[in-house]
PDB file of C-alpha atoms in Angstrom:
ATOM      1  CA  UNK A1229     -72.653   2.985  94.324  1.00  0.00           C
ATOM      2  CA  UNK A1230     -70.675   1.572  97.362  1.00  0.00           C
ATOM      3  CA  UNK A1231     -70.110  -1.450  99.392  1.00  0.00           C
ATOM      4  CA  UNK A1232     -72.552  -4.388  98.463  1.00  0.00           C
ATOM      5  CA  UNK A1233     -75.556  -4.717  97.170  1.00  0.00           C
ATOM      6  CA  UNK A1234     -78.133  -7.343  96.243  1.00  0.00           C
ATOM      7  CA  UNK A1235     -81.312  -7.385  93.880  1.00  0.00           C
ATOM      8  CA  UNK A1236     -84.024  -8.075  93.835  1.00  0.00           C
ATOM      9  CA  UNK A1237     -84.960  -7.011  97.732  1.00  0.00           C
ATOM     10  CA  UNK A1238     -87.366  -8.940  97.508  1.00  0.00           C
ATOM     11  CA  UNK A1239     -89.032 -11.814  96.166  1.00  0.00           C
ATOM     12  CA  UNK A1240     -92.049 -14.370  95.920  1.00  0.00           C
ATOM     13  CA  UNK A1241     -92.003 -17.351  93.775  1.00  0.00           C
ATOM     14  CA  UNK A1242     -93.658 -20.723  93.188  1.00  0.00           C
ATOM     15  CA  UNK A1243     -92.643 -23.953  94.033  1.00  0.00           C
ATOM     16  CA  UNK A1244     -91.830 -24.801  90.007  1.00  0.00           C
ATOM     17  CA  UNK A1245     -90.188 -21.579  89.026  1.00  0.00           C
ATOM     18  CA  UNK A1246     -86.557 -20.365  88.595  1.00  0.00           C
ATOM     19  CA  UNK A1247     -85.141 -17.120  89.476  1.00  0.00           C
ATOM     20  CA  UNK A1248     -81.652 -15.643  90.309  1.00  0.00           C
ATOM     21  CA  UNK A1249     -80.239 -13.471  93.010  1.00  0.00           C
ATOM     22  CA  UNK A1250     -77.655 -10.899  92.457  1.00  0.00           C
ATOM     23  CA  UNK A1251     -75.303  -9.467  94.476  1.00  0.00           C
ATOM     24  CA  UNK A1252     -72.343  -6.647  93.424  1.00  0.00           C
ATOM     25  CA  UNK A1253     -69.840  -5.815  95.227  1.00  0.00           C
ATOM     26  CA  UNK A1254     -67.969  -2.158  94.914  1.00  0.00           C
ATOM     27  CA  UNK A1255     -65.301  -2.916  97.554  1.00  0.00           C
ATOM     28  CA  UNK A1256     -62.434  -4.569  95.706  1.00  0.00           C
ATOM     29  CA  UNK A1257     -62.507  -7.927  97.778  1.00  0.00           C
ATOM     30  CA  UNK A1258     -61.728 -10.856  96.240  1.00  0.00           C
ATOM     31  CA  UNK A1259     -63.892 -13.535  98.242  1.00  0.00           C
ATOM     32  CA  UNK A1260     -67.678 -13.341  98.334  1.00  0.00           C
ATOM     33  CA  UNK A1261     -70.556 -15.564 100.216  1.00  0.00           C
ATOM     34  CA  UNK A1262     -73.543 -16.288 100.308  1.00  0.00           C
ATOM     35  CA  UNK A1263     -75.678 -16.904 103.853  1.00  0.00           C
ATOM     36  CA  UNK A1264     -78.929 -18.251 105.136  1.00  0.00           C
ATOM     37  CA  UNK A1265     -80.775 -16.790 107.675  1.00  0.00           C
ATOM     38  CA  UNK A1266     -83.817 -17.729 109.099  1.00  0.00           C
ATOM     39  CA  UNK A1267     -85.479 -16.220 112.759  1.00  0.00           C
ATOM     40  CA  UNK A1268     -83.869 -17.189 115.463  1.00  0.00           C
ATOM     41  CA  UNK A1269     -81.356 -19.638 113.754  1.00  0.00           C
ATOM     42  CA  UNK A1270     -77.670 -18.879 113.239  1.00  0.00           C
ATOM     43  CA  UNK A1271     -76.293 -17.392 109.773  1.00  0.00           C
ATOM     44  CA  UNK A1272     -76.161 -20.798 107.764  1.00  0.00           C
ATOM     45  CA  UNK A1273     -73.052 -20.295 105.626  1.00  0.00           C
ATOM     46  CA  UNK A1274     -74.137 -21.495 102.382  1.00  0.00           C
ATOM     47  CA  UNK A1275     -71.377 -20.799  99.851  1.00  0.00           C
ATOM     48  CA  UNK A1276     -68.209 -19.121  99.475  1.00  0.00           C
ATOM     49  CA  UNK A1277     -66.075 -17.987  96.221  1.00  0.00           C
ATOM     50  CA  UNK A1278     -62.502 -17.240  97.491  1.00  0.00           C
ATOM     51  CA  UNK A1279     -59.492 -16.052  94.973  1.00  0.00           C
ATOM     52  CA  UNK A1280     -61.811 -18.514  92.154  1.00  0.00           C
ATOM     53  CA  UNK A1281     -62.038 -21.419  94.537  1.00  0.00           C
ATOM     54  CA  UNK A1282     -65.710 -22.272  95.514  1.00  0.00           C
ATOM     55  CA  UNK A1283     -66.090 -24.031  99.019  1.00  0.00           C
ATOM     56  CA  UNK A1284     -69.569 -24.939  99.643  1.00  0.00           C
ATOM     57  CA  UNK A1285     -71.820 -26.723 103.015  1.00  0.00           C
ATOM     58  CA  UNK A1286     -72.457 -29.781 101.613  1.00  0.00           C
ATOM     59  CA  UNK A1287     -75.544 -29.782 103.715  1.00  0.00           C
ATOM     60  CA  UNK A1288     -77.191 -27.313 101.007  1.00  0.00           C
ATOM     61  CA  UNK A1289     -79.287 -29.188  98.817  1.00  0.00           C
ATOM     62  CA  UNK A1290     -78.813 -28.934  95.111  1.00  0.00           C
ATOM     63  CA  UNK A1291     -81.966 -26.800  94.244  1.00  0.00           C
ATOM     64  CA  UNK A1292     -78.953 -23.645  95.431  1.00  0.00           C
ATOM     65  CA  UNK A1293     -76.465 -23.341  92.462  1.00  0.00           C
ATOM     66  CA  UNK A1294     -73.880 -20.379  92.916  1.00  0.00           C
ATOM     67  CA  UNK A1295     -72.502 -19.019  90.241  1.00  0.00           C
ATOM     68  CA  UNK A1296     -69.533 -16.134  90.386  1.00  0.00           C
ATOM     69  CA  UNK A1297     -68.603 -14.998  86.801  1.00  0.00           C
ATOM     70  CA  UNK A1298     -65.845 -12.695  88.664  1.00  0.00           C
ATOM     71  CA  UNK A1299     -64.465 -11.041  91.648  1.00  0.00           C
ATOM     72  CA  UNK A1300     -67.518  -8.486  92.130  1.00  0.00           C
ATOM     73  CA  UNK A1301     -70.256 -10.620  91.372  1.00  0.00           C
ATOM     74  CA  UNK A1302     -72.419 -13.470  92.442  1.00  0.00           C
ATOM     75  CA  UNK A1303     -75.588 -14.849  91.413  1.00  0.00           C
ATOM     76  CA  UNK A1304     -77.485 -17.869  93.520  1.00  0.00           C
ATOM     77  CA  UNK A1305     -79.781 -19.463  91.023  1.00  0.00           C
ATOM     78  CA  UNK A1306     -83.196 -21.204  92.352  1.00  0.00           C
ATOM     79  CA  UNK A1307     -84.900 -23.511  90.966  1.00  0.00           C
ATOM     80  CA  UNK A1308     -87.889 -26.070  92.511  1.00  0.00           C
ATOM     81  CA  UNK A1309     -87.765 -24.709  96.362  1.00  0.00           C
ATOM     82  CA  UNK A1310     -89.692 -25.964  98.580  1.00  0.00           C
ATOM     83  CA  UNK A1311     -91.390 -23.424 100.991  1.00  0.00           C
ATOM     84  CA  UNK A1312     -88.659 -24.262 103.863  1.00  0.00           C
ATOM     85  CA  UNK A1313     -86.295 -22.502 102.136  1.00  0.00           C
ATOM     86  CA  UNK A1314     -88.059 -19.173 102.373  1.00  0.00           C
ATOM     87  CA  UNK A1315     -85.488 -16.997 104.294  1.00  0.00           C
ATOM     88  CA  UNK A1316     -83.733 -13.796 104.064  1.00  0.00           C
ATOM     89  CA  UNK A1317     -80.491 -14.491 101.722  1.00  0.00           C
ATOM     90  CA  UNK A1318     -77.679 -12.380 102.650  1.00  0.00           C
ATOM     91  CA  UNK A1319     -74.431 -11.886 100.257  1.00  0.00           C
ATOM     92  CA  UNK A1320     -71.109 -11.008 101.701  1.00  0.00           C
ATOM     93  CA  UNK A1321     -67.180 -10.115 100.596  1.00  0.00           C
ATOM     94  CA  UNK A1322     -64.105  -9.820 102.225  1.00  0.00           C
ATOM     95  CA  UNK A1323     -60.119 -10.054 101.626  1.00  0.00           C
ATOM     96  CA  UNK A1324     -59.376 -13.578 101.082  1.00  0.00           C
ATOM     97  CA  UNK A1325     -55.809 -12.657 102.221  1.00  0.00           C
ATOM     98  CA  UNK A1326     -55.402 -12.232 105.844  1.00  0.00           C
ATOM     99  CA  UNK A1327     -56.368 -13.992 108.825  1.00  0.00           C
ATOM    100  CA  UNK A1328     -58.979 -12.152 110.189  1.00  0.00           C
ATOM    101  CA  UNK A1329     -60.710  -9.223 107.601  1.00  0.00           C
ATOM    102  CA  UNK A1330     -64.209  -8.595 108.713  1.00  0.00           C
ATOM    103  CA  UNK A1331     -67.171  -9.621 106.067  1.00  0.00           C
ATOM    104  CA  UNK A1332     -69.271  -6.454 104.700  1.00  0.00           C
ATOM    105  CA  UNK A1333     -73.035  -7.606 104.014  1.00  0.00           C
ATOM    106  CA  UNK A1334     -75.472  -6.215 101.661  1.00  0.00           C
ATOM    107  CA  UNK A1335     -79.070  -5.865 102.514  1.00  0.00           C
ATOM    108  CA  UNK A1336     -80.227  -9.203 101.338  1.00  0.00           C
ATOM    109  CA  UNK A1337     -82.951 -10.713  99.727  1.00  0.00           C
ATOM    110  CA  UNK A1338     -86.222 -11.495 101.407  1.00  0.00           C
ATOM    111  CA  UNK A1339     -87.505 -14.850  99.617  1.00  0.00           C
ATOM    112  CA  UNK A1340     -90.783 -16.322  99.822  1.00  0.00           C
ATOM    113  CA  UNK A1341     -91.858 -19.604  98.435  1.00  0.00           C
ATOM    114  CA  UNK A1342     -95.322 -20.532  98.378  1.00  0.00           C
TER     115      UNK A1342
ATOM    116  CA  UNK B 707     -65.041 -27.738 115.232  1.00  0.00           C
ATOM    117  CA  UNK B 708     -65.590 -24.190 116.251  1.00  0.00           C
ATOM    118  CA  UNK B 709     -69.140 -22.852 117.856  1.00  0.00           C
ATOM    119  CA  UNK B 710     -70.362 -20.003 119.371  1.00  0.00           C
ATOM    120  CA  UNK B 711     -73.776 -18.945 121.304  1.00  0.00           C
ATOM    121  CA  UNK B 712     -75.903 -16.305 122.460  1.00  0.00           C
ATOM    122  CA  UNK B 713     -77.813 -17.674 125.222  1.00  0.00           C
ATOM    123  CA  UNK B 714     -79.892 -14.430 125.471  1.00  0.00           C
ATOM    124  CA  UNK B 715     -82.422 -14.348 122.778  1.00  0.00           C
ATOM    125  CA  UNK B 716     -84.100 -11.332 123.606  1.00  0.00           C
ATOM    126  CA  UNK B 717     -82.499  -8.426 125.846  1.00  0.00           C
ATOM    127  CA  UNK B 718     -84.227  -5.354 127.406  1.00  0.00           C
ATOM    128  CA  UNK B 719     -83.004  -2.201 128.623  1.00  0.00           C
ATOM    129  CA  UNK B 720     -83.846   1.103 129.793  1.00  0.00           C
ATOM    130  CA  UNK B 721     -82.793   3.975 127.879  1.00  0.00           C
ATOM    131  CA  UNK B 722     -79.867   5.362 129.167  1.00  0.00           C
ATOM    132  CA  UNK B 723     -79.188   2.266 131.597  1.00  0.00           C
ATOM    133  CA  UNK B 724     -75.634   0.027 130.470  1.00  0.00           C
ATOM    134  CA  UNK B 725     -76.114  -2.568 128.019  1.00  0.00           C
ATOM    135  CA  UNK B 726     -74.617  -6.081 127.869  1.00  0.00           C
ATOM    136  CA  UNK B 727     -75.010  -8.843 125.008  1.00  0.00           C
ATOM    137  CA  UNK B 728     -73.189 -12.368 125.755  1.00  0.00           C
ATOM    138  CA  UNK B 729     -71.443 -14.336 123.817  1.00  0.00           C
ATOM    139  CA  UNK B 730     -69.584 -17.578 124.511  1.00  0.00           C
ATOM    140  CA  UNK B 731     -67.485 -19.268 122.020  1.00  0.00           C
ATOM    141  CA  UNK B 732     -65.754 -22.617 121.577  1.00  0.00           C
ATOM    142  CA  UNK B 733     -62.685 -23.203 119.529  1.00  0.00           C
ATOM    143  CA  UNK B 734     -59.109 -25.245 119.183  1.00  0.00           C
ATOM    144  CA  UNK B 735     -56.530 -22.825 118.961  1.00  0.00           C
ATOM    145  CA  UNK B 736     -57.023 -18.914 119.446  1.00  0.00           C
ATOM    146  CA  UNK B 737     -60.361 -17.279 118.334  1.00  0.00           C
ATOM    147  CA  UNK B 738     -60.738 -14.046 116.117  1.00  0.00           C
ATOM    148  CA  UNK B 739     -64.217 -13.017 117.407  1.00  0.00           C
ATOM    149  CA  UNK B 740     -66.339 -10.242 115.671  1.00  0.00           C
ATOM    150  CA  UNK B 741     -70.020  -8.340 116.766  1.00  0.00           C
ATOM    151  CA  UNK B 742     -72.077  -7.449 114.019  1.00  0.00           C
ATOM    152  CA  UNK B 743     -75.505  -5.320 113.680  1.00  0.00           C
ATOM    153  CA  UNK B 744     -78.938  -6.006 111.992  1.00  0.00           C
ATOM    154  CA  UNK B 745     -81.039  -3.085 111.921  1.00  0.00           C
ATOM    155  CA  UNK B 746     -84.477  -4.057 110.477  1.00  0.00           C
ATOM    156  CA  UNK B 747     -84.719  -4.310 106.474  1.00  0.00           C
ATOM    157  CA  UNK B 748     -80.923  -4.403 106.221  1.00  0.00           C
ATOM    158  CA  UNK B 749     -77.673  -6.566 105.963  1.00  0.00           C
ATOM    159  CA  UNK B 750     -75.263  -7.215 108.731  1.00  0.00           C
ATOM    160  CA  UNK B 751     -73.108  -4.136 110.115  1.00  0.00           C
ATOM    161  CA  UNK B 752     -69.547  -4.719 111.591  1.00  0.00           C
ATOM    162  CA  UNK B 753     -69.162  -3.400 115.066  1.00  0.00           C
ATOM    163  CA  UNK B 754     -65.921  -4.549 116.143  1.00  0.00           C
ATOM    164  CA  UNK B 755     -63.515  -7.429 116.578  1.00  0.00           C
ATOM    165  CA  UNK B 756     -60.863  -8.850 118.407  1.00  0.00           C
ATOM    166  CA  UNK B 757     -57.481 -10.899 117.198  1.00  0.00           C
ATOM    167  CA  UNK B 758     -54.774 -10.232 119.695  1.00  0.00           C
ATOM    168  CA  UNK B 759     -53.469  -7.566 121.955  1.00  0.00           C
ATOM    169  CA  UNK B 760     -55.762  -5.632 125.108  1.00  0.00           C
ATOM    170  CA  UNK B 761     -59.042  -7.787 125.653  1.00  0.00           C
ATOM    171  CA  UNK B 762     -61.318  -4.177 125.857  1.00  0.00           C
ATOM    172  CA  UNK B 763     -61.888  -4.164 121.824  1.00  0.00           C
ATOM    173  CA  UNK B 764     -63.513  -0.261 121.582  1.00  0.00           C
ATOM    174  CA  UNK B 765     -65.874  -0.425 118.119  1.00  0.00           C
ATOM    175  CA  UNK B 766     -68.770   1.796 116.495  1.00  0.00           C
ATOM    176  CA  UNK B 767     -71.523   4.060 118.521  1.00  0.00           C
ATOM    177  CA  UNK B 768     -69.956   3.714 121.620  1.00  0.00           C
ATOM    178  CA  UNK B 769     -69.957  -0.124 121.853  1.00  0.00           C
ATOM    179  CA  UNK B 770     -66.947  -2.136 123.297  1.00  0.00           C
ATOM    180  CA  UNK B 771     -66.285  -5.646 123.905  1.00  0.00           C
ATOM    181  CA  UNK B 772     -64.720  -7.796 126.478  1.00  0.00           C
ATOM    182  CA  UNK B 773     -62.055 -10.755 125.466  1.00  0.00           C
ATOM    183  CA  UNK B 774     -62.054 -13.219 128.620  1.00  0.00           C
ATOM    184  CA  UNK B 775     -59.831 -16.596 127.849  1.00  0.00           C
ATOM    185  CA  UNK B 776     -60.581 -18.536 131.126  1.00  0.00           C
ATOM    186  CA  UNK B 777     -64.791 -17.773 130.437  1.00  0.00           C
ATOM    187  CA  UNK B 778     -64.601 -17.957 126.361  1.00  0.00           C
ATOM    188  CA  UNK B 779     -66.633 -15.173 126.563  1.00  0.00           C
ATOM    189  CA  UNK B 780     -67.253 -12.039 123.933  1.00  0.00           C
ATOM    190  CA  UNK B 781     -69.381 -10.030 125.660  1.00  0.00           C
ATOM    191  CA  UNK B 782     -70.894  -6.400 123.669  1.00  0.00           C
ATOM    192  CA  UNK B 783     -71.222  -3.812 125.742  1.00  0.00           C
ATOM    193  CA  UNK B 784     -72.218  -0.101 126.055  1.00  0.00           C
ATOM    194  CA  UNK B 785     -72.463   2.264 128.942  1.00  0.00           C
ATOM    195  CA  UNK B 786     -75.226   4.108 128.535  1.00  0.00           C
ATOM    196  CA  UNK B 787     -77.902   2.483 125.712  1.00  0.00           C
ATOM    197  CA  UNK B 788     -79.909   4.534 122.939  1.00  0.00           C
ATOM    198  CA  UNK B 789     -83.410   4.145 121.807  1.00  0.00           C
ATOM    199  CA  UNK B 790     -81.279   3.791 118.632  1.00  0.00           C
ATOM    200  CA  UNK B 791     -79.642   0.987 119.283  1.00  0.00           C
ATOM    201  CA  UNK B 792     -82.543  -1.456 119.531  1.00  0.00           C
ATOM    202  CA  UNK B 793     -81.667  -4.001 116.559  1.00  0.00           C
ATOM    203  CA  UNK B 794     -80.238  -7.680 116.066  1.00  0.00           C
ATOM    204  CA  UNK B 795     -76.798  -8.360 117.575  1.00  0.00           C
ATOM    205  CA  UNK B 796     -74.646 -11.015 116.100  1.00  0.00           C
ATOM    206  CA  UNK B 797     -71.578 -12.692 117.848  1.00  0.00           C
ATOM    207  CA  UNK B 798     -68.833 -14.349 115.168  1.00  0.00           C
ATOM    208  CA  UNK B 799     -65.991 -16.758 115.889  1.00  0.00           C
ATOM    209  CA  UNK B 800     -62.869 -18.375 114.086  1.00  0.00           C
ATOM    210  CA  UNK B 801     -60.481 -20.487 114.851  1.00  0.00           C
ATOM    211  CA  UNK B 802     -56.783 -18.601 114.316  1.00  0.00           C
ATOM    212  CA  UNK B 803     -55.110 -22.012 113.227  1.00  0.00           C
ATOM    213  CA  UNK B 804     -57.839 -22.943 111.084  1.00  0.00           C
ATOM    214  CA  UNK B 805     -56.925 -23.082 107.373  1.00  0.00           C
ATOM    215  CA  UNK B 806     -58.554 -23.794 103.659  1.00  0.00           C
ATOM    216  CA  UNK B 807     -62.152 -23.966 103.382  1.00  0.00           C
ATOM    217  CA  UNK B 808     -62.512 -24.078 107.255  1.00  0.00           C
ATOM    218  CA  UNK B 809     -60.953 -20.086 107.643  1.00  0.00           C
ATOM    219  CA  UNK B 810     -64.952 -18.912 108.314  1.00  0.00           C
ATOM    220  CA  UNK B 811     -66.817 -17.616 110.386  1.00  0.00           C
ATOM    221  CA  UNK B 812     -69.454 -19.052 112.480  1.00  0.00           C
ATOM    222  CA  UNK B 813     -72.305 -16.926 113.952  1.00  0.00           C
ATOM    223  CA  UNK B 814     -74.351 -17.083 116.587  1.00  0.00           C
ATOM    224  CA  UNK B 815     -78.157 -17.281 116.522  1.00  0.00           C
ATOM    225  CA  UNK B 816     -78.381 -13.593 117.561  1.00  0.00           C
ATOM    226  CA  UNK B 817     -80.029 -11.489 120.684  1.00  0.00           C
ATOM    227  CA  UNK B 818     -82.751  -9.183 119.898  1.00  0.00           C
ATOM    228  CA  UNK B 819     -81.678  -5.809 122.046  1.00  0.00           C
ATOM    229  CA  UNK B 820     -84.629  -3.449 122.896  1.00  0.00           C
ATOM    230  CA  UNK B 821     -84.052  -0.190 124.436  1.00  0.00           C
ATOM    231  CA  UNK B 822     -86.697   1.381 126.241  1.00  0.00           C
ATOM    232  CA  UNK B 823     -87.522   5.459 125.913  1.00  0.00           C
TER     233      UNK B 823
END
């Protein structure tokens, strides 16, 4: 399989429960994100794992825990969301090296909290 | 700080008829500015981007883009728009000079582009 891709595609979950997204990435980059994005808002750049150094928005609260075991994968674990946070999460990768290498995006996963 | 913004949220056009999505962007030093593509039930698509050199940036299905320094403008277009190309268009900016954990990108909110049959 090519490029990136995310699982599950979709998901609903309660307010109590945990659950994981997954995202795998076939490219060979060596920096992978994860986004936010909600209708009509810009892309809210939630995380990013570049050459093993994590820079996060610090305006992502703490129920959002990244987790990226290596280069071609990257899990966002969930735990007590509120119904806010229900959004389509998009994962990314690039080059970390270079100025100016274009993200590739995989198809995201649509999350509903009720 | 770097910003950019799509003032159009929604954009119709008849088939066949040139297209144009804006984009106006705000940065320090020297942008690297990107469009990217949301067709429905799927992840962002690069279309094209621009980092130095002739400000008409030529990209995927016939789209090209416009570099103007004295408007900080982006702006997609195509000459002659496809049923097809109805989807969600996203303009991205970076400051050149930034560095560290500031070297992303920032996106804009996105414009809706409906062609018309």
């Amino acid at each position: 399989e090519t490029g990136v891709t995310q699982t599950p595609r979709h998901l609903v979950m309660g307010m109590t429960n945990k659950k994981s997204l997954k995202c795998e990435q076939h490219l060979g980059h060596n920096a992978m994100y994860w986004y936010k994005q909600s209708a009509k808002k810009p892309l809210e750049l939630m995380f990013v794992y570049s050459l093993e150094e994590r820079v996060e928005n610090n305006s992502v609260p703490s129920r959002f825990s990244p987790e990226c075991p290596n280069s071609s994968h990257l899990f966002l674990h969930l735990h007590t969301l509120q119904p806010e946070d229900s959004a389509l999460y998009l994962c990314a990768s690039s080059q970390a090296s270079g100025n100016y290498n274009e993200q590739f995006f995989g198809p995201g996963t649509r999350l509903t909290v009720l | 700080a770097q910003s950019v913004a799509q003032p159009e949220d929604q954009v119709n056009v008849a088939e066949g008829n040139p297209l144009t999505v804006k984009c106006t962007y705000s940065v320090s030093g020297n942008p690297y500015l990107f469009w990217y593509v949301q067709y429905p039930n799927r992840g962002l698509q690069f279309l094209l981007k621009y980092i130095t050199g002739d400000n008409l940036v030529k990209g995927s299905y016939g789209f090209e883009a416009e570099f103007n320094k004295s408007q900080t403008s982006f702006h997609l277009k195509k000459p002659s728009a496809l049923v097809s190309d109805s989807a969600l268009y996203f303009c991205a900016v970076r400051d050149a000079s930034s560095s560290g954990s500031a070297r992303q990108l920032t996106f804009g909110s996105g414009t809706q582009l409906t062609v018309l049959p």
